[in-house]
């Protein structure tokens, strides 16, 4: 009777799964949408104060292992004082920051220039390095760095590079010995280009004081937002940031044991984070932004993504003019399909996907955007000149909207991963290219992530509950124990016939309910 029970169980599971998918696709649960909207509304309602100009003296640390384009895995520990700074960066071979490879220590000066005209709420600074040192922690890095210094940095006095020994790659003392000809001393040299090292992130700064509610009361969190790093590694030294990296925080911030550990680390005892157990990417469900997010060229937005049945997805992106996401500019709604193409070669815990957007709707939410949309008289962005404030227009029939740089069908090669922490699920999608290259080309696939989204709603619970059962029994379908020989008038034959009739009845019920 084993095979018959399996057959019946699979039919029930299939029926439940089908109805869950259809219900999710055709009759999206209002309470799930409300839950997602409430999650986003609460995250944007957090009290945020940004001092102008920003004051950021003191120590700041990463709140975890950071993934930079390349990919690079790094932990930052910075200290600012009056007009000077010390930046300590620990580099790792893995995405968990458990295997440290080398350390960079940079010192310099920094001064305010003016408020950023390109990134609202940010301030532009000018910095000058005075000293940069590196310490390799592995033999491989020591050999690599030593070869670079001997071959291409003849102006330095470095003859050999050894593990756990620091060496200079940049020197420009603030107080130099004067010479009669007014030139620099022999101490001055710059070999940072060999290591593609820059501190251009200090060129754009924003400091926020966030007051978040918790069970134990209000929690104050200060964040230091520094400029983003170019997604094109070859352009990193020339790149001027226009949005932000993941923020640095104060070491004593509540609920961040990692921050305190990083603050106590040094070049002699670098921070080593524990390895995490990574799970397979699980997309189905609703995902929402946790805060107001930033993108290149001073864009601010929130995202709401839904992954439905039959490899379909839909997304809502709302763009704002301010860093708190209070002044809406426009929103776009997209629909399309996606497919997993394999494991990521860059990030072991991630997978590579291809997303194809086939439908697009646009809603102008302020007069400036409305005027911009109506200024276009062509035929490649909806019904020209007919845009109205707050009214959505479907631009699928015009193959997208050239004004926003979206042409349908729109294909993107993506990198995606999901993580689970404290009973919450997080979705990471690829960082947008800082040079706006097309992600329709696979070589432009991201190697780092945007801010994570959090799972919301509950319309996929049925599928999630029956999936383990389905996997458990479907794995035994081809085993010998599931085979029932049908011979003559045996009892096995009668049991099988009964099971088949029951299966047909269940299947009929499933089809009828589906209609």
Short mmCIF file of C-alpha atoms in Angstrom, two decimals:
data_model
loop_
_atom_site.label_atom_id
_atom_site.label_comp_id
_atom_site.label_asym_id
_atom_site.label_seq_id
_atom_site.Cartn_x
_atom_site.Cartn_y
_atom_site.Cartn_z
CA UNK A 1 0.00 0.00 0.00
CA UNK A 2 3.11 2.26 0.28
CA UNK A 3 3.07 3.46 -3.32
CA UNK A 4 -0.67 4.16 -3.22
CA UNK A 5 -0.31 6.28 -0.10
CA UNK A 6 2.51 8.18 -1.74
CA UNK A 7 0.37 8.72 -4.83
CA UNK A 8 -2.51 10.03 -2.75
CA UNK A 9 -0.23 12.25 -0.68
CA UNK A 10 1.37 13.72 -3.77
CA UNK A 11 -2.02 14.45 -5.30
CA UNK A 12 -3.14 16.27 -2.16
CA UNK A 13 0.12 18.21 -2.01
CA UNK A 14 -0.13 19.06 -5.67
CA UNK A 15 -3.70 20.26 -5.25
CA UNK A 16 -2.82 22.42 -2.24
CA UNK A 17 0.26 23.83 -3.94
CA UNK A 18 -1.65 24.60 -7.13
CA UNK A 19 -4.40 26.40 -5.24
CA UNK A 20 -1.85 28.34 -3.21
CA UNK A 21 -0.06 29.47 -6.35
CA UNK A 22 -3.28 30.36 -8.16
CA UNK A 23 -4.57 32.20 -5.14
CA UNK A 24 -1.32 34.10 -4.91
CA UNK A 25 -1.20 34.91 -8.62
CA UNK A 26 -4.85 35.79 -9.24
CA UNK A 27 -6.19 36.90 -5.88
CA UNK A 28 -3.26 38.42 -4.03
CA UNK A 29 -4.08 38.25 -0.32
CA UNK A 30 -4.95 41.76 0.89
CA UNK A 31 -3.75 41.04 4.41
CA UNK A 32 -0.33 40.04 3.05
CA UNK A 33 -0.10 43.28 1.08
CA UNK A 34 -1.13 45.23 4.16
CA UNK A 35 1.56 43.49 6.17
CA UNK A 36 4.20 44.43 3.61
CA UNK A 37 3.02 48.02 3.37
CA UNK A 38 2.93 48.24 7.15
CA UNK A 39 6.48 46.89 7.39
CA UNK A 40 7.70 49.52 4.94
CA UNK A 41 5.68 52.31 6.54
CA UNK A 42 7.13 51.51 9.97
CA UNK A 43 10.68 51.39 8.64
CA UNK A 44 10.28 54.80 6.97
CA UNK A 45 8.62 56.25 10.08
CA UNK A 46 11.83 55.84 12.10
CA UNK A 47 12.97 59.19 13.47
CA UNK A 48 16.06 60.28 11.53
CA UNK A 49 18.09 63.42 12.21
CA UNK A 50 20.94 64.46 9.95
CA UNK A 51 23.21 67.19 11.29
CA UNK A 52 24.42 69.72 8.74
CA UNK A 53 27.30 69.96 8.28
CA UNK A 54 27.99 66.46 9.58
CA UNK A 55 30.01 65.86 12.74
CA UNK A 56 31.71 62.47 12.75
CA UNK A 57 34.62 62.61 15.17
CA UNK A 58 35.36 59.37 16.99
CA UNK A 59 35.49 55.69 16.12
CA UNK A 60 33.28 53.87 13.60
CA UNK A 61 33.15 50.24 12.57
CA UNK A 62 31.45 47.90 10.14
CA UNK A 63 28.48 46.01 11.55
CA UNK A 64 29.48 42.80 9.76
CA UNK A 65 31.38 41.39 6.82
CA UNK A 66 31.03 43.76 3.87
CA UNK A 67 30.94 42.65 0.24
CA UNK A 68 32.50 45.14 -2.18
CA UNK A 69 32.54 44.88 -6.00
CA UNK A 70 35.23 42.60 -7.32
CA UNK A 71 34.27 40.78 -5.18
CA UNK A 72 36.18 41.97 -2.13
CA UNK A 73 35.30 41.05 1.43
CA UNK A 74 36.29 43.66 3.96
CA UNK A 75 35.80 44.91 7.51
CA UNK A 76 36.34 48.63 8.17
CA UNK A 77 37.45 50.37 11.34
CA UNK A 78 37.77 54.16 11.02
CA UNK A 79 38.65 56.95 13.43
CA UNK A 80 38.20 60.68 12.75
CA UNK A 81 39.62 63.57 14.74
CA UNK A 82 39.45 67.28 13.92
CA UNK A 83 40.92 67.35 10.41
CA UNK A 84 42.60 63.95 10.41
CA UNK A 85 41.57 60.32 9.99
CA UNK A 86 42.90 56.78 10.37
CA UNK A 87 41.32 54.06 8.27
CA UNK A 88 41.96 50.40 9.03
CA UNK A 89 40.70 47.89 6.47
CA UNK A 90 40.90 44.12 6.95
CA UNK A 91 40.57 42.05 3.77
CA UNK A 92 39.36 38.44 3.63
CA UNK A 93 39.32 35.49 1.26
CA UNK A 94 35.71 34.51 2.02
CA UNK A 95 32.28 36.12 2.29
CA UNK A 96 32.05 35.35 6.01
CA UNK A 97 35.25 37.27 6.82
CA UNK A 98 36.68 34.24 8.60
CA UNK A 99 39.99 34.00 6.70
CA UNK A 100 41.93 37.27 6.78
CA UNK A 101 44.48 37.82 3.99
CA UNK A 102 45.87 41.32 4.52
CA UNK A 103 45.47 44.64 6.28
CA UNK A 104 45.64 48.24 5.08
CA UNK A 105 46.24 51.22 7.35
CA UNK A 106 45.73 54.68 5.84
CA UNK A 107 46.22 58.05 7.48
CA UNK A 108 45.41 61.47 6.16
CA UNK A 109 43.57 64.75 6.45
CA UNK A 110 40.03 65.67 5.47
CA UNK A 111 38.15 68.96 5.14
CA UNK A 112 34.64 70.01 4.20
CA UNK A 113 34.12 71.50 0.72
CA UNK A 114 30.37 72.08 0.35
CA UNK A 115 26.97 70.43 0.32
CA UNK A 116 26.59 67.95 -2.50
CA UNK A 117 24.57 69.20 -5.49
CA UNK A 118 24.29 65.72 -6.94
CA UNK A 119 23.37 63.69 -3.84
CA UNK A 120 20.75 65.50 -1.70
CA UNK A 121 21.53 65.39 2.01
CA UNK A 122 25.20 64.55 1.47
CA UNK A 123 28.32 66.69 1.86
CA UNK A 124 31.43 66.68 -0.27
CA UNK A 125 34.84 66.49 1.38
CA UNK A 126 38.41 66.68 0.16
CA UNK A 127 41.03 64.38 1.61
CA UNK A 128 44.79 64.01 1.43
CA UNK A 129 46.63 60.81 2.28
CA UNK A 130 49.82 61.10 4.32
CA UNK A 131 50.70 57.44 4.83
CA UNK A 132 49.46 54.03 3.69
CA UNK A 133 50.81 50.73 4.99
CA UNK A 134 50.00 47.09 4.26
CA UNK A 135 50.49 43.92 6.28
CA UNK A 136 50.10 40.56 4.50
CA UNK A 137 48.87 37.67 6.65
CA UNK A 138 49.43 34.86 4.15
CA UNK A 139 52.48 33.68 2.21
CA UNK A 140 50.56 34.05 -1.04
CA UNK A 141 49.83 37.72 -0.41
CA UNK A 142 53.39 38.37 0.79
CA UNK A 143 54.82 36.96 -2.46
CA UNK A 144 52.28 38.83 -4.59
CA UNK A 145 52.89 42.17 -2.87
CA UNK A 146 56.66 41.69 -2.81
CA UNK A 147 56.76 41.11 -6.57
CA UNK A 148 54.70 44.26 -7.20
CA UNK A 149 56.91 46.43 -5.00
CA UNK A 150 60.22 45.21 -6.45
CA UNK A 151 59.12 45.50 -10.08
CA UNK A 152 57.00 48.62 -10.14
CA UNK A 153 57.75 50.70 -7.04
CA UNK A 154 61.42 51.52 -7.39
CA UNK A 155 61.04 54.83 -5.54
CA UNK A 156 60.36 53.00 -2.27
CA UNK A 157 62.97 51.33 -0.11
CA UNK A 158 61.02 48.07 0.18
CA UNK A 159 63.21 45.14 -0.89
CA UNK A 160 61.24 42.28 0.58
CA UNK A 161 57.75 41.67 1.93
CA UNK A 162 57.15 39.24 4.77
CA UNK A 163 54.03 38.00 6.49
CA UNK A 164 52.92 39.97 9.56
CA UNK A 165 55.40 42.74 8.69
CA UNK A 166 54.15 46.13 7.57
CA UNK A 167 55.53 47.99 4.56
CA UNK A 168 54.74 51.40 3.07
CA UNK A 169 53.02 51.93 -0.27
CA UNK A 170 52.47 55.67 0.16
CA UNK A 171 54.26 58.47 2.00
CA UNK A 172 53.54 62.16 1.88
CA UNK A 173 54.42 63.65 5.29
CA UNK A 174 52.50 66.74 6.33
CA UNK A 175 55.71 68.27 7.70
CA UNK A 176 58.43 67.73 5.15
CA UNK A 177 62.06 68.76 5.29
CA UNK A 178 62.47 71.95 3.28
CA UNK A 179 64.89 71.88 0.37
CA UNK A 180 66.54 74.77 -1.38
CA UNK A 181 64.84 73.97 -4.67
CA UNK A 182 61.47 73.74 -2.97
CA UNK A 183 60.89 70.15 -4.10
CA UNK A 184 59.77 67.15 -2.10
CA UNK A 185 62.12 65.02 -0.07
CA UNK A 186 63.14 61.53 -1.12
CA UNK A 187 60.63 60.21 1.41
CA UNK A 188 57.67 61.04 -0.81
CA UNK A 189 56.35 58.25 -3.02
CA UNK A 190 53.03 56.85 -4.17
CA UNK A 191 52.55 53.19 -5.10
CA UNK A 192 48.85 52.93 -4.23
CA UNK A 193 48.02 52.45 -7.92
CA UNK A 194 49.66 49.01 -7.83
CA UNK A 195 47.13 47.93 -5.22
CA UNK A 196 44.20 49.85 -6.71
CA UNK A 197 43.81 51.52 -3.33
CA UNK A 198 41.89 54.72 -2.78
CA UNK A 199 39.97 56.45 -0.02
CA UNK A 200 37.58 58.25 -2.40
CA UNK A 201 34.69 57.09 -0.23
CA UNK A 202 35.52 60.01 2.07
CA UNK A 203 34.57 62.43 -0.71
CA UNK A 204 30.87 61.98 0.13
CA UNK A 205 29.66 61.87 3.75
CA UNK A 206 26.33 61.87 5.55
CA UNK A 207 25.74 61.26 9.27
CA UNK A 208 22.38 60.09 10.57
CA UNK A 209 21.01 59.71 14.08
CA UNK A 210 18.24 57.12 13.99
CA UNK A 211 15.86 56.51 16.89
CA UNK A 212 14.30 53.08 16.56
CA UNK A 213 11.61 51.58 18.77
CA UNK A 214 12.16 48.23 20.44
CA UNK A 215 10.61 46.10 23.17
CA UNK A 216 13.00 47.57 25.73
CA UNK A 217 12.34 51.15 24.57
CA UNK A 218 13.82 53.62 22.11
CA UNK A 219 17.26 52.78 20.72
CA UNK A 220 19.52 55.50 19.33
CA UNK A 221 21.79 54.50 16.48
CA UNK A 222 24.32 56.80 14.85
CA UNK A 223 25.38 55.93 11.32
CA UNK A 224 28.23 57.21 9.16
CA UNK A 225 27.42 56.93 5.47
CA UNK A 226 30.49 57.13 3.24
CA UNK A 227 30.53 57.23 -0.55
CA UNK A 228 30.09 54.11 -2.66
CA UNK A 229 32.90 52.19 -4.35
CA UNK A 230 32.81 51.91 -8.14
CA UNK A 231 31.42 48.62 -9.43
CA UNK A 232 34.02 48.85 -12.22
CA UNK A 233 37.22 47.88 -10.41
CA UNK A 234 39.38 49.41 -13.15
CA UNK A 235 37.78 52.83 -12.57
CA UNK A 236 37.88 52.79 -8.78
CA UNK A 237 40.65 55.37 -8.36
CA UNK A 238 39.00 57.88 -10.71
CA UNK A 239 35.45 57.35 -9.50
CA UNK A 240 33.65 60.09 -7.56
CA UNK A 241 30.91 58.61 -5.32
CA UNK A 242 27.28 59.60 -5.84
CA UNK A 243 25.55 57.37 -3.28
CA UNK A 244 26.51 55.36 -0.18
CA UNK A 245 27.93 52.10 1.08
CA UNK A 246 26.51 50.19 4.02
CA UNK A 247 26.82 52.59 6.97
CA UNK A 248 29.45 52.40 9.67
CA UNK A 249 28.20 52.54 13.26
CA UNK A 250 29.51 53.39 16.70
CA UNK A 251 31.20 50.41 18.40
CA UNK A 252 28.85 50.48 21.40
CA UNK A 253 25.61 50.43 19.40
CA UNK A 254 23.01 48.26 21.12
CA UNK A 255 22.60 44.75 19.74
CA UNK A 256 25.86 44.66 17.77
CA UNK A 257 28.36 42.38 19.48
CA UNK A 258 30.35 42.21 16.24
CA UNK A 259 30.85 45.99 16.34
CA UNK A 260 32.45 45.84 19.77
CA UNK A 261 34.65 42.95 18.70
CA UNK A 262 35.83 44.86 15.62
CA UNK A 263 36.56 47.98 17.68
CA UNK A 264 38.89 45.95 19.92
CA UNK A 265 40.72 44.35 16.99
CA UNK A 266 44.11 45.49 15.72
CA UNK A 267 46.65 44.63 13.04
CA UNK A 268 48.17 42.15 15.49
CA UNK A 269 44.80 40.59 16.26
CA UNK A 270 42.55 41.09 13.21
CA UNK A 271 38.82 40.41 13.57
CA UNK A 272 37.79 36.90 12.52
CA UNK A 273 34.06 36.29 12.22
CA UNK A 274 32.51 32.82 12.56
CA UNK A 275 31.57 30.92 9.44
CA UNK A 276 27.86 30.88 8.70
CA UNK A 277 25.80 28.05 7.31
CA UNK A 278 24.40 29.20 3.98
CA UNK A 279 21.14 27.88 2.58
CA UNK A 280 19.98 27.50 -0.99
CA UNK A 281 18.35 30.56 -2.54
CA UNK A 282 14.59 30.60 -1.80
CA UNK A 283 12.78 33.38 -3.67
CA UNK A 284 9.01 32.66 -3.38
CA UNK A 285 7.11 35.22 -1.36
CA UNK A 286 7.03 38.97 -0.71
CA UNK A 287 10.11 41.11 -0.02
CA UNK A 288 10.24 44.74 1.03
CA UNK A 289 12.94 47.37 1.65
CA UNK A 290 14.03 47.82 5.27
CA UNK A 291 14.83 51.51 4.87
CA UNK A 292 15.19 54.28 2.33
CA UNK A 293 17.80 52.98 -0.12
CA UNK A 294 20.29 54.80 -2.34
CA UNK A 295 21.44 54.29 -5.91
CA UNK A 296 23.97 55.99 -8.22
CA UNK A 297 23.49 59.67 -9.10
CA UNK A 298 21.72 60.51 -5.87
CA UNK A 299 18.63 58.36 -6.35
CA UNK A 300 16.57 57.27 -3.35
CA UNK A 301 13.96 54.53 -3.48
CA UNK A 302 12.02 51.71 -1.85
CA UNK A 303 11.44 48.28 -3.39
CA UNK A 304 8.68 45.69 -3.11
CA UNK A 305 9.30 42.41 -4.94
CA UNK A 306 6.97 39.42 -5.28
CA UNK A 307 8.07 36.05 -6.59
CA UNK A 308 5.05 34.05 -7.71
CA UNK A 309 4.29 30.71 -9.31
CA UNK A 310 5.60 29.54 -12.67
CA UNK A 311 8.82 31.57 -12.30
CA UNK A 312 7.04 34.88 -12.56
CA UNK A 313 7.77 38.02 -10.56
CA UNK A 314 6.46 41.52 -10.10
CA UNK A 315 8.02 44.57 -8.52
CA UNK A 316 7.12 48.03 -7.33
CA UNK A 317 9.87 50.67 -7.19
CA UNK A 318 9.10 54.10 -5.77
CA UNK A 319 11.70 56.83 -6.31
CA UNK A 320 12.10 59.86 -4.06
CA UNK A 321 13.88 63.20 -4.14
CA UNK A 322 15.13 63.12 -0.56
CA UNK A 323 17.29 60.72 1.52
CA UNK A 324 14.41 59.97 3.91
CA UNK A 325 12.05 58.82 1.14
CA UNK A 326 9.38 61.36 2.05
CA UNK A 327 9.04 63.27 -1.25
CA UNK A 328 7.91 60.82 -3.91
CA UNK A 329 8.94 61.57 -7.49
CA UNK A 330 7.58 58.62 -9.46
CA UNK A 331 6.97 54.90 -9.21
CA UNK A 332 7.25 52.03 -11.64
CA UNK A 333 5.55 48.63 -11.57
CA UNK A 334 7.07 45.74 -13.51
CA UNK A 335 6.15 42.15 -14.30
CA UNK A 336 8.15 39.39 -15.91
CA UNK A 337 9.78 36.00 -15.58
CA UNK A 338 13.01 34.72 -14.10
CA UNK A 339 15.20 31.63 -14.29
CA UNK A 340 18.12 30.35 -12.26
CA UNK A 341 21.13 29.70 -14.48
CA UNK A 342 23.51 28.20 -11.93
CA UNK A 343 25.64 28.76 -8.86
CA UNK A 344 27.61 31.98 -8.58
CA UNK A 345 31.31 31.75 -9.31
CA UNK A 346 31.93 35.01 -7.43
CA UNK A 347 29.87 34.48 -4.25
CA UNK A 348 29.57 30.82 -3.13
CA UNK A 349 26.30 31.33 -1.24
CA UNK A 350 24.61 33.09 -4.16
CA UNK A 351 23.04 31.95 -7.42
CA UNK A 352 22.98 33.47 -10.86
CA UNK A 353 19.63 34.41 -12.37
CA UNK A 354 18.28 35.97 -15.53
CA UNK A 355 15.30 38.33 -15.10
CA UNK A 356 13.17 39.32 -18.08
CA UNK A 357 10.76 42.23 -17.62
CA UNK A 358 7.90 42.23 -20.12
CA UNK A 359 5.38 44.70 -18.63
CA UNK A 360 5.91 48.21 -17.27
CA UNK A 361 3.68 50.85 -15.70
CA UNK A 362 4.74 54.34 -14.61
CA UNK A 363 3.14 56.83 -12.21
CA UNK A 364 4.41 60.44 -11.93
CA UNK A 365 4.00 61.57 -8.33
CA UNK A 366 5.19 65.20 -8.40
CA UNK A 367 4.88 68.13 -10.81
CA UNK A 368 8.55 68.15 -11.74
CA UNK A 369 8.37 64.55 -12.91
CA UNK A 370 5.01 65.23 -14.57
CA UNK A 371 6.48 68.07 -16.62
CA UNK A 372 9.45 65.91 -17.54
CA UNK A 373 7.22 63.10 -18.78
CA UNK A 374 4.97 65.44 -20.78
CA UNK A 375 7.97 67.17 -22.39
CA UNK A 376 8.56 64.07 -24.48
CA UNK A 377 6.73 64.02 -27.81
CA UNK A 378 7.99 60.72 -29.18
CA UNK A 379 6.32 57.33 -29.38
CA UNK A 380 8.56 55.36 -27.02
CA UNK A 381 7.07 56.19 -23.63
CA UNK A 382 3.33 55.73 -23.47
CA UNK A 383 0.79 58.22 -24.80
CA UNK A 384 2.88 61.37 -25.32
CA UNK A 385 1.65 64.51 -23.55
CA UNK A 386 -1.15 62.72 -21.71
CA UNK A 387 0.54 62.10 -18.37
CA UNK A 388 -1.40 63.16 -15.26
CA UNK A 389 -0.29 63.54 -11.67
CA UNK A 390 -0.80 60.34 -9.69
CA UNK A 391 -2.30 58.50 -12.67
CA UNK A 392 -0.65 55.26 -13.76
CA UNK A 393 0.02 54.66 -17.43
CA UNK A 394 0.89 51.30 -18.99
CA UNK A 395 3.84 51.72 -21.37
CA UNK A 396 4.14 48.07 -22.37
CA UNK A 397 2.66 48.74 -25.82
CA UNK A 398 5.40 51.30 -26.55
CA UNK A 399 8.13 48.84 -25.57
CA UNK A 400 8.89 50.64 -22.33
CA UNK A 401 10.00 54.22 -21.76
CA UNK A 402 13.15 55.73 -23.28
CA UNK A 403 12.93 58.64 -20.81
CA UNK A 404 13.73 56.23 -17.97
CA UNK A 405 16.10 54.13 -20.04
CA UNK A 406 13.88 51.04 -19.93
CA UNK A 407 13.26 49.13 -23.15
CA UNK A 408 11.00 46.08 -23.19
CA UNK A 409 11.68 43.26 -23.03
CA UNK A 410 14.31 44.24 -20.45
CA UNK A 411 16.83 41.52 -19.54
CA UNK A 412 19.19 41.58 -16.55
CA UNK A 413 21.83 39.08 -15.48
CA UNK A 414 21.56 39.05 -11.70
CA UNK A 415 23.20 37.58 -8.63
CA UNK A 416 20.86 36.66 -5.76
CA UNK A 417 21.11 35.14 -2.30
CA UNK A 418 18.83 34.67 0.70
CA UNK A 419 19.84 34.53 4.35
CA UNK A 420 18.05 33.63 7.58
CA UNK A 421 18.75 35.29 10.92
CA UNK A 422 16.67 35.50 14.11
CA UNK A 423 13.60 33.99 12.43
CA UNK A 424 13.75 36.55 9.63
CA UNK A 425 14.51 36.03 5.96
CA UNK A 426 16.59 38.45 3.90
CA UNK A 427 16.94 38.83 0.15
CA UNK A 428 20.08 40.21 -1.47
CA UNK A 429 20.09 41.28 -5.12
CA UNK A 430 22.98 42.65 -7.15
CA UNK A 431 24.31 46.16 -6.72
CA UNK A 432 23.40 48.49 -9.60
CA UNK A 433 26.38 49.39 -11.83
CA UNK A 434 27.84 52.78 -10.96
CA UNK A 435 28.72 53.40 -14.63
CA UNK A 436 25.21 52.41 -15.83
CA UNK A 437 26.47 49.64 -18.12
CA UNK A 438 23.83 47.23 -19.40
CA UNK A 439 23.18 44.19 -17.23
CA UNK A 440 21.74 42.46 -20.30
CA UNK A 441 25.34 41.34 -20.93
CA UNK A 442 26.41 38.48 -18.68
CA UNK A 443 29.91 39.90 -18.12
CA UNK A 444 28.28 42.89 -16.38
CA UNK A 445 26.63 40.69 -13.77
CA UNK A 446 27.09 42.26 -10.30
CA UNK A 447 29.67 40.92 -7.84
CA UNK A 448 28.26 42.71 -4.78
CA UNK A 449 24.85 43.38 -3.28
CA UNK A 450 22.39 46.15 -2.53
CA UNK A 451 20.95 46.62 0.93
CA UNK A 452 19.04 43.45 1.91
CA UNK A 453 15.25 43.29 1.69
CA UNK A 454 13.20 41.56 4.38
CA UNK A 455 10.47 39.00 3.84
CA UNK A 456 6.93 40.13 4.59
CA UNK A 457 3.39 38.82 4.22
CA UNK A 458 2.36 35.19 4.58
CA UNK A 459 0.67 34.18 1.33
CA UNK A 460 3.22 31.47 0.60
CA UNK A 461 2.86 29.52 3.84
CA UNK A 462 0.96 26.56 2.33
CA UNK A 463 3.58 25.93 -0.29
CA UNK A 464 6.36 26.22 2.27
CA UNK A 465 4.65 23.74 4.60
CA UNK A 466 4.00 21.04 2.01
CA UNK A 467 7.32 21.39 0.20
CA UNK A 468 9.35 19.34 2.74
CA UNK A 469 6.77 16.54 2.51
CA UNK A 470 6.86 16.65 -1.26
CA UNK A 471 10.66 16.44 -1.27
CA UNK A 472 10.60 13.61 1.28
CA UNK A 473 8.23 11.40 -0.68
CA UNK A 474 9.20 12.37 -4.22
CA UNK A 475 12.70 11.23 -3.39
CA UNK A 476 11.38 7.70 -2.80
CA UNK A 477 9.24 7.36 -5.91
CA UNK A 478 11.91 5.49 -7.83
CA UNK A 479 12.96 3.25 -4.97
CA UNK A 480 12.13 -0.45 -4.89
CA UNK A 481 9.87 -0.05 -1.87
CA UNK A 482 7.50 2.12 -3.89
CA UNK A 483 6.98 -0.44 -6.67
CA UNK A 484 3.78 -2.53 -6.52
CA UNK A 485 3.52 -5.42 -8.94
CA UNK A 486 0.05 -5.70 -10.54
CA UNK A 487 -0.72 -9.38 -11.10
CA UNK A 488 -3.98 -11.34 -11.37
CA UNK A 489 -6.44 -10.92 -8.52
CA UNK A 490 -3.87 -10.22 -5.85
CA UNK A 491 -4.71 -7.95 -2.93
CA UNK A 492 -2.03 -5.58 -4.14
CA UNK A 493 -3.97 -5.14 -7.36
CA UNK A 494 -7.20 -4.40 -5.48
CA UNK A 495 -5.44 -1.92 -3.21
CA UNK A 496 -3.88 -0.26 -6.23
CA UNK A 497 -7.21 -0.02 -8.07
CA UNK A 498 -8.81 1.57 -5.01
CA UNK A 499 -5.96 4.05 -4.72
CA UNK A 500 -6.21 4.98 -8.39
CA UNK A 501 -9.94 5.68 -8.00
CA UNK A 502 -9.25 7.84 -4.94
CA UNK A 503 -6.48 9.64 -6.80
CA UNK A 504 -8.82 10.38 -9.73
CA UNK A 505 -11.46 11.70 -7.33
CA UNK A 506 -8.95 13.99 -5.63
CA UNK A 507 -7.62 15.19 -8.95
CA UNK A 508 -11.15 15.96 -10.17
CA UNK A 509 -11.84 17.94 -7.00
CA UNK A 510 -8.62 19.86 -7.49
CA UNK A 511 -9.53 20.77 -11.06
CA UNK A 512 -13.09 21.79 -10.13
CA UNK A 513 -11.89 23.98 -7.27
CA UNK A 514 -9.31 25.48 -9.59
CA UNK A 515 -12.04 26.75 -11.88
#
